[in-house]
Short mmCIF file of C-alpha atoms and ligand atoms in Angstrom, two decimals:
data_model
loop_
_atom_site.label_atom_id
_atom_site.label_comp_id
_atom_site.label_asym_id
_atom_site.label_seq_id
_atom_site.Cartn_x
_atom_site.Cartn_y
_atom_site.Cartn_z
CA MET A 1 -6.07 -9.28 -15.43
CA ASN A 2 -2.89 -10.95 -15.13
CA ARG A 3 -2.27 -12.27 -11.69
CA ARG A 4 0.91 -12.32 -9.97
CA PRO A 5 1.94 -14.43 -6.19
CA LEU A 6 2.23 -12.48 -3.22
CA GLY A 7 5.36 -14.16 -1.89
CA ASN A 8 3.97 -17.07 -0.18
CA THR A 9 0.74 -16.20 0.68
CA GLY A 10 -1.13 -18.19 -1.63
CA ILE A 11 -2.99 -14.74 -3.24
CA ASP A 12 -2.42 -13.74 -6.42
CA ILE A 13 -3.36 -10.27 -7.04
CA ALA A 14 -3.55 -8.41 -10.18
CA PRO A 15 -0.54 -5.64 -10.51
CA LEU A 16 -1.94 -3.12 -8.55
CA VAL A 17 -3.30 -2.74 -5.10
CA PHE A 18 -6.09 0.15 -4.30
CA GLY A 19 -4.71 2.36 -1.23
CA GLY A 20 -7.28 3.03 1.03
CA ASN A 21 -6.11 5.54 2.97
CA VAL A 22 -8.84 8.64 0.45
CA PHE A 23 -11.86 6.81 1.95
CA GLY A 24 -13.22 9.51 4.45
CA TRP A 25 -10.38 12.05 4.06
CA THR A 26 -10.20 12.97 0.59
CA ILE A 27 -13.27 11.01 -0.85
CA ASP A 28 -16.91 10.43 0.47
CA GLU A 29 -18.51 7.58 0.78
CA LYS A 30 -20.41 7.91 -2.04
CA THR A 31 -16.88 8.35 -4.36
CA SER A 32 -15.68 5.51 -2.61
CA PHE A 33 -18.20 3.23 -3.71
CA ALA A 34 -17.87 4.55 -7.45
CA VAL A 35 -14.29 3.99 -7.36
CA LEU A 36 -14.25 0.90 -5.77
CA ASP A 37 -16.99 -0.45 -8.30
CA ALA A 38 -14.78 0.74 -11.05
CA PHE A 39 -11.71 -0.62 -9.67
CA VAL A 40 -13.03 -3.91 -9.70
CA ASP A 41 -15.06 -3.92 -12.83
CA HIS A 42 -11.22 -3.42 -14.78
CA GLY A 43 -10.38 -6.70 -13.16
CA PHE A 44 -7.85 -5.54 -10.03
CA ASN A 45 -8.49 -7.24 -6.59
CA ALA A 46 -6.60 -6.00 -3.69
CA ILE A 47 -7.40 -3.48 -1.53
CA ASP A 48 -4.74 -2.16 1.60
CA THR A 49 -6.58 -0.20 4.53
CA ALA A 50 -5.27 -0.10 8.14
CA ASP A 51 -6.91 0.56 11.44
CA VAL A 52 -5.55 3.91 11.72
CA TYR A 53 -6.71 5.95 8.40
CA SER A 54 -8.10 8.40 7.98
CA ARG A 55 -7.56 9.62 11.78
CA TRP A 56 -5.33 12.39 10.30
CA ALA A 57 -8.52 13.69 8.68
CA GLU A 58 -10.43 16.43 10.70
CA GLY A 59 -13.51 15.39 12.50
CA ASN A 60 -11.85 11.72 12.40
CA GLU A 61 -10.81 9.39 14.52
CA GLY A 62 -9.33 6.34 12.98
CA GLY A 63 -11.22 3.34 11.51
CA GLU A 64 -13.35 5.49 8.93
CA SER A 65 -11.10 3.84 5.65
CA GLU A 66 -12.18 0.22 6.94
CA THR A 67 -15.70 1.34 7.40
CA ILE A 68 -16.04 2.35 4.27
CA ILE A 69 -15.22 -0.43 2.89
CA GLY A 70 -17.18 -2.67 5.17
CA ARG A 71 -20.14 -0.54 4.12
CA TRP A 72 -19.22 -1.39 0.45
CA LEU A 73 -18.85 -5.05 0.57
CA LYS A 74 -21.99 -5.32 1.90
CA ALA A 75 -23.92 -3.14 -0.39
CA ARG A 76 -22.70 -5.11 -3.15
CA PRO A 77 -22.66 -8.81 -2.42
CA GLY A 78 -20.44 -11.74 -3.91
CA VAL A 79 -17.42 -8.44 -3.90
CA ARG A 80 -16.67 -10.42 -0.86
CA ASP A 81 -15.13 -13.23 -2.98
CA LYS A 82 -13.34 -11.23 -5.37
CA VAL A 83 -10.92 -9.32 -3.70
CA ALA A 84 -8.32 -9.15 -0.89
CA LEU A 85 -8.51 -7.22 2.22
CA PHE A 86 -4.87 -5.81 3.43
CA THR A 87 -5.10 -4.07 6.71
CA LYS A 88 -2.56 -3.18 9.95
CA VAL A 89 -2.54 -2.61 13.10
CA GLY A 90 0.04 -0.88 15.23
CA SER A 91 -0.35 2.46 14.23
CA ASP A 92 -1.43 4.97 17.77
CA LEU A 93 -5.11 5.24 17.71
CA GLY A 94 -5.17 7.19 20.62
CA GLY A 95 -6.92 5.39 23.62
CA LYS A 96 -4.44 4.35 26.76
CA GLY A 97 -2.50 0.88 25.31
CA GLN A 98 -4.00 1.54 21.88
CA LYS A 99 -0.87 1.38 19.40
CA GLY A 100 2.34 -0.70 19.21
CA LEU A 101 2.69 -4.24 18.28
CA GLY A 102 2.27 -6.19 21.68
CA LYS A 103 -0.47 -9.14 22.54
CA ASP A 104 -3.37 -7.58 23.78
CA TRP A 105 -3.52 -5.00 21.79
CA ILE A 106 -3.25 -7.24 18.54
CA ALA A 107 -5.87 -9.15 19.87
CA GLN A 108 -8.32 -6.47 20.52
CA ALA A 109 -7.14 -4.26 17.60
CA VAL A 110 -7.98 -7.27 15.57
CA GLU A 111 -11.62 -7.56 16.43
CA GLY A 112 -12.50 -4.23 15.42
CA SER A 113 -10.40 -4.19 12.23
CA LEU A 114 -13.66 -7.23 11.44
CA GLN A 115 -16.51 -5.68 12.40
CA ARG A 116 -15.24 -2.56 10.30
CA LEU A 117 -14.54 -4.02 7.59
CA GLN A 118 -17.96 -6.46 8.47
CA VAL A 119 -15.72 -10.14 7.82
CA GLU A 120 -14.32 -13.16 9.38
CA GLN A 121 -10.99 -12.99 7.65
CA ILE A 122 -8.61 -10.33 7.44
CA ASP A 123 -6.33 -11.62 4.01
CA LEU A 124 -3.66 -9.87 4.80
CA TYR A 125 -2.64 -8.36 8.19
CA PHE A 126 0.41 -5.73 8.50
CA SER A 127 2.25 -4.68 11.31
CA HIS A 128 2.22 -0.68 10.34
CA TRP A 129 5.76 0.43 11.57
CA PRO A 130 8.44 -1.32 13.88
CA ASP A 131 7.84 -1.24 17.75
CA PRO A 132 10.93 -1.23 19.50
CA ALA A 133 9.20 -1.29 22.51
CA THR A 134 7.92 -5.70 21.70
CA SER A 135 9.99 -8.49 20.87
CA TYR A 136 9.09 -9.94 17.73
CA LYS A 137 8.21 -13.15 19.46
CA GLU A 138 5.57 -12.12 21.28
CA THR A 139 4.32 -10.03 17.98
CA LEU A 140 4.71 -13.06 15.54
CA THR A 141 3.09 -14.99 18.61
CA ALA A 142 0.13 -13.11 18.54
CA TYR A 143 0.13 -13.10 14.73
CA LYS A 144 0.07 -17.04 14.92
CA ALA A 145 -2.99 -17.16 17.36
CA LEU A 146 -5.12 -15.06 14.70
CA LEU A 147 -3.38 -17.29 11.94
CA ALA A 148 -5.02 -20.65 14.08
CA GLN A 149 -8.55 -18.45 14.71
CA GLY A 150 -8.48 -17.88 10.91
CA LYS A 151 -9.02 -14.11 11.65
CA VAL A 152 -6.37 -13.88 9.67
CA LYS A 153 -4.76 -15.51 6.71
CA SER A 154 -1.55 -14.16 6.07
CA ILE A 155 0.86 -11.87 7.56
CA GLY A 156 3.25 -8.75 6.75
CA ALA A 157 5.39 -6.14 8.14
CA SER A 158 5.65 -2.27 6.72
CA ASN A 159 8.25 0.29 7.19
CA LEU A 160 10.93 -2.73 8.28
CA ASN A 161 14.76 -2.44 6.99
CA ALA A 162 16.78 -4.67 5.99
CA ALA A 163 17.93 -5.69 9.44
CA GLN A 164 15.08 -5.69 11.07
CA LEU A 165 13.19 -7.28 8.77
CA GLU A 166 15.95 -10.39 9.08
CA GLU A 167 15.58 -10.32 13.01
CA ALA A 168 12.07 -11.24 12.75
CA LEU A 169 12.71 -13.79 10.22
CA LYS A 170 15.56 -15.39 11.79
CA VAL A 171 12.65 -14.85 14.89
CA ALA A 172 10.07 -16.68 13.22
CA ARG A 173 12.46 -19.36 12.61
CA GLN A 174 14.09 -20.01 15.94
CA GLU A 175 10.79 -19.87 17.73
CA GLN A 176 8.80 -21.87 15.04
CA LEU A 177 6.80 -19.23 14.89
CA PRO A 178 5.19 -17.58 11.44
CA ALA A 179 7.17 -15.52 9.08
CA TYR A 180 6.18 -12.32 7.35
CA GLN A 181 5.44 -12.86 4.43
CA VAL A 182 5.31 -9.34 2.55
CA LEU A 183 6.83 -6.49 3.38
CA GLN A 184 5.09 -2.63 2.31
CA PRO A 185 7.82 -0.23 1.73
CA GLU A 186 7.32 2.92 0.91
CA TYR A 187 9.04 3.17 -3.15
CA ASN A 188 8.65 4.92 -5.87
CA LEU A 189 10.68 6.73 -8.92
CA TYR A 190 11.62 9.38 -6.55
CA ASP A 191 12.16 7.77 -3.08
CA ARG A 192 14.10 4.51 -3.44
CA SER A 193 16.15 4.48 -0.41
CA SER A 194 13.55 2.73 1.86
CA PHE A 195 13.52 -0.59 -0.42
CA ASP A 196 16.48 -0.59 -3.16
CA GLY A 197 19.74 -2.30 -1.63
CA PRO A 198 19.33 -5.03 0.59
CA LEU A 199 16.11 -4.94 1.69
CA ARG A 200 15.23 -6.08 -2.08
CA GLU A 201 17.98 -8.36 -1.90
CA LEU A 202 16.38 -10.12 1.08
CA CYS A 203 12.99 -9.38 -0.17
CA LEU A 204 13.73 -11.66 -3.42
CA LYS A 205 15.81 -14.72 -1.50
CA GLU A 206 13.30 -15.44 1.08
CA ASP A 207 9.78 -15.35 -1.43
CA ILE A 208 8.79 -12.04 0.02
CA GLY A 209 6.14 -10.61 -1.78
CA VAL A 210 6.09 -7.04 -1.57
CA VAL A 211 3.90 -4.00 -2.15
CA THR A 212 4.77 -0.32 -2.58
CA TYR A 213 3.10 2.78 -0.65
CA TYR A 214 3.33 5.95 -2.28
CA SER A 215 3.88 4.85 -5.41
CA LEU A 216 2.54 7.79 -6.76
CA ALA A 217 4.74 9.76 -4.55
CA SER A 218 1.59 11.49 -3.14
CA GLY A 219 0.07 12.06 -6.65
CA PHE A 220 3.83 14.34 -7.50
CA LEU A 221 4.34 11.89 -10.59
CA SER A 222 1.17 12.32 -12.32
CA GLY A 223 3.20 15.97 -12.91
CA LYS A 224 0.24 17.73 -11.93
CA TYR A 225 2.55 19.73 -9.63
CA ARG A 226 5.05 21.55 -10.94
CA SER A 227 4.94 24.74 -8.48
CA ARG A 228 4.69 26.30 -5.21
CA ASP A 229 1.03 27.28 -6.57
CA ASP A 230 -0.26 24.10 -7.74
CA LEU A 231 0.37 22.36 -4.28
CA LYS A 232 -2.68 25.05 -3.02
CA SER A 233 -5.50 23.37 -4.45
CA SER A 234 -4.38 20.19 -2.99
CA LYS A 235 -5.67 18.78 0.23
CA ARG A 236 -1.93 17.19 -0.11
CA GLY A 237 0.08 20.13 -0.91
CA THR A 238 2.03 19.95 2.25
CA GLY A 239 3.05 16.85 1.85
CA VAL A 240 4.25 17.14 -2.14
CA GLY A 241 6.37 19.75 -1.62
CA LYS A 242 9.35 18.11 -0.65
CA TYR A 243 9.38 16.83 -4.01
CA LEU A 244 9.44 20.33 -6.10
CA THR A 245 13.49 20.03 -6.40
CA PRO A 246 15.96 19.98 -9.08
CA ARG A 247 15.80 15.67 -9.12
CA GLY A 248 11.76 15.96 -8.76
CA MET A 249 11.77 18.05 -12.48
CA ALA A 250 14.57 15.81 -13.63
CA VAL A 251 11.76 12.44 -13.06
CA LEU A 252 8.65 14.58 -13.94
CA GLU A 253 11.17 15.43 -17.28
CA ALA A 254 11.53 11.94 -18.43
CA LEU A 255 8.29 11.04 -17.17
CA ASP A 256 6.80 13.23 -20.07
CA ASP A 257 9.05 11.80 -22.66
CA VAL A 258 8.74 8.56 -21.76
CA ALA A 259 4.64 8.98 -21.37
CA ALA A 260 4.24 10.70 -25.03
CA ASP A 261 6.34 7.54 -26.79
CA GLN A 262 3.67 5.74 -25.26
CA GLY A 263 0.76 7.82 -25.33
CA ALA A 264 -0.20 7.21 -21.98
CA LYS A 265 0.04 9.78 -18.63
CA PRO A 266 2.94 10.18 -16.68
CA ALA A 267 1.05 8.59 -13.45
CA GLU A 268 0.10 5.37 -16.03
CA VAL A 269 4.00 4.99 -16.82
CA ALA A 270 5.34 5.61 -13.62
CA LEU A 271 3.47 2.84 -12.25
CA ALA A 272 4.70 0.27 -15.12
CA TRP A 273 7.98 1.60 -13.84
CA LEU A 274 6.85 -0.53 -10.52
CA MET A 275 4.69 -2.85 -12.13
CA ALA A 276 8.34 -3.92 -13.88
CA ARG A 277 10.72 -3.65 -10.95
CA GLU A 278 12.73 -6.47 -9.80
CA GLY A 279 11.24 -7.90 -6.28
CA VAL A 280 8.18 -5.60 -6.84
CA THR A 281 4.76 -7.90 -6.51
CA ALA A 282 2.71 -4.18 -7.04
CA PRO A 283 2.34 -0.83 -6.52
CA ILE A 284 -0.49 -0.11 -4.44
CA ALA A 285 -1.74 3.45 -5.02
CA SER A 286 -4.62 5.45 -4.13
CA ALA A 287 -7.28 7.42 -6.41
CA THR A 288 -10.06 10.22 -5.65
CA SER A 289 -12.19 9.25 -8.72
CA VAL A 290 -13.35 6.99 -11.87
CA GLU A 291 -11.16 8.80 -14.41
CA GLN A 292 -7.89 8.20 -11.69
CA VAL A 293 -8.87 4.06 -11.76
CA LYS A 294 -8.99 3.93 -15.45
CA SER A 295 -5.55 4.98 -15.72
CA PHE A 296 -4.30 2.07 -13.03
CA ALA A 297 -6.37 -0.19 -15.81
CA LYS A 298 -3.98 1.52 -18.53
CA ALA A 299 -1.14 1.15 -16.00
CA ALA A 300 -1.37 -3.09 -15.74
CA GLN A 301 -1.69 -2.86 -20.04
CA LEU A 302 1.70 -1.04 -20.49
CA THR A 303 5.26 -2.56 -21.50
CA LEU A 304 8.13 0.18 -21.18
CA SER A 305 10.67 -1.15 -23.42
CA HIS A 306 14.35 -1.50 -21.69
CA GLU A 307 15.45 1.70 -22.99
CA GLN A 308 12.36 3.57 -21.19
CA ILE A 309 12.74 1.91 -17.94
CA ALA A 310 16.70 3.05 -18.11
CA ARG A 311 15.58 6.52 -18.98
CA LEU A 312 13.24 6.54 -16.20
CA THR A 313 15.89 4.50 -13.65
CA ASP A 314 18.32 6.90 -14.59
CA ALA A 315 16.31 10.25 -14.15
CA GLY A 316 15.74 9.60 -10.73
N1 NAP B 1 2.71 1.61 5.25
C1 NAP B 1 2.38 2.53 5.41
O1 NAP B 1 2.67 3.37 6.37
C2 NAP B 1 1.97 3.50 4.65
C3 NAP B 1 1.51 4.72 4.53
C4 NAP B 1 0.98 6.06 3.61
C5 NAP B 1 0.57 4.97 2.49
N2 NAP B 1 0.17 3.83 3.05
C6 NAP B 1 -0.83 3.06 1.24
O2 NAP B 1 -0.36 3.85 0.33
C7 NAP B 1 -1.60 3.95 -0.70
C8 NAP B 1 -0.90 4.98 -1.63
O3 NAP B 1 -0.78 5.91 -0.52
P1 NAP B 1 -1.12 7.32 -1.13
O4 NAP B 1 -2.52 7.61 -1.42
O5 NAP B 1 -1.19 8.59 0.25
O6 NAP B 1 0.00 8.26 -1.91
P2 NAP B 1 -0.18 8.13 -3.68
O7 NAP B 1 -0.67 6.45 -3.70
O8 NAP B 1 1.42 8.05 -3.93
O9 NAP B 1 -1.07 8.64 -4.30
C9 NAP B 1 -2.16 8.71 -4.71
C10 NAP B 1 -2.58 10.01 -5.36
O10 NAP B 1 -2.67 10.38 -6.44
C11 NAP B 1 -3.82 11.19 -6.56
N3 NAP B 1 -3.69 10.76 -8.34
C12 NAP B 1 -3.91 9.22 -8.66
N4 NAP B 1 -4.17 8.53 -9.79
C13 NAP B 1 -3.72 10.37 -10.28
C14 NAP B 1 -3.68 10.25 -11.61
N5 NAP B 1 -3.65 9.58 -12.65
N6 NAP B 1 -3.20 11.78 -11.78
C15 NAP B 1 -3.14 12.47 -11.04
N7 NAP B 1 -3.26 12.46 -10.18
C16 NAP B 1 -3.60 11.09 -9.38
C17 NAP B 1 -4.92 10.83 -6.30
O11 NAP B 1 -4.76 11.92 -5.09
P3 NAP B 1 -5.26 13.31 -5.61
O12 NAP B 1 -6.74 13.51 -6.57
O13 NAP B 1 -6.18 14.21 -4.10
O14 NAP B 1 -4.33 14.49 -6.41
C18 NAP B 1 -3.93 9.60 -5.05
O15 NAP B 1 -5.21 9.84 -3.99
C19 NAP B 1 -2.58 4.44 1.03
O16 NAP B 1 -3.77 4.46 0.45
C20 NAP B 1 -2.33 3.61 2.01
O17 NAP B 1 -2.99 2.54 0.95
C21 NAP B 1 0.80 2.95 3.14
#
């Protein structure tokens, strides 16, 4: 499978990153292993998770996703060298001081992630959300230490707007600190406002790698939710309801048309649209079955025509 440079990280990734929030939430350990095996067998090589995944699921406390990935790596000798691991710090883990991007918490949180993942180095460490209570200088100083210690190979930020990323890059330059190399914004055919515009321009100008999340709009862009009734069967139902709008239906219609033209599924077309989008290095998407992973591989093989891309872009 072809590889794309992830900004200036030195990491080359296949055109789709696995989204690890499903591990310990919508799929158990056994299915997680099967899905991860299939992902690597298809030639993909990057996995995204966070220390907080999947804290929201009943009975969980956070860390379950990293733990499953760690057990999988342990059970598959040699596979660690084939995959790049992305994880995140900053979300609220529930304990005293266990949140945000302060230096003490970052130094502590990284140890937890390394331990759960059972690795010596995290390939890409993200600030999960902006932390208005902590200066960029403090956060980047903490990352400088982790980079020097080899605990992380590169750094990124998620959920920053253009002004925030610009400020973080400026502080890095002024203070001679490491700069964010990758951005992880929400972005898909339906939701484009968090990336299109000045943020994309900034990422292109600064050679920032971009991996998008909610790339399938939590499954909506597969076309399997077309009415309120369709939501009832899914654990994700409440999150998907917001897409059941006239614009959502127009997006599905365009996906159906292009999917029919291509002999592909709507989810595959939605991912191929992202893979072709200027400024996007790779979409992050999760899967709950080997069959869905097969669709990721199909998406990576699709070439959309200019007309098909325009039909999709204009529908949203
Ligand atoms: N940085 C952040 O703040 C942030 C926030 C959220 C997520 N993320 C990252 O982004 C990743 C992706 O987010 P997400 O999993 O919530 O959303 P997503 O990738 O938009 O949706 C994936 C879900 O859609 C369904 N699906 C996938 N392929 C399908 C297919 N071919 N046909 C039908 N259904 C299909 C599956 O769920 P079902 O089978 O259960 O329907 C799958 O779990 C996360 O795992 C995480 O790594 C980051």
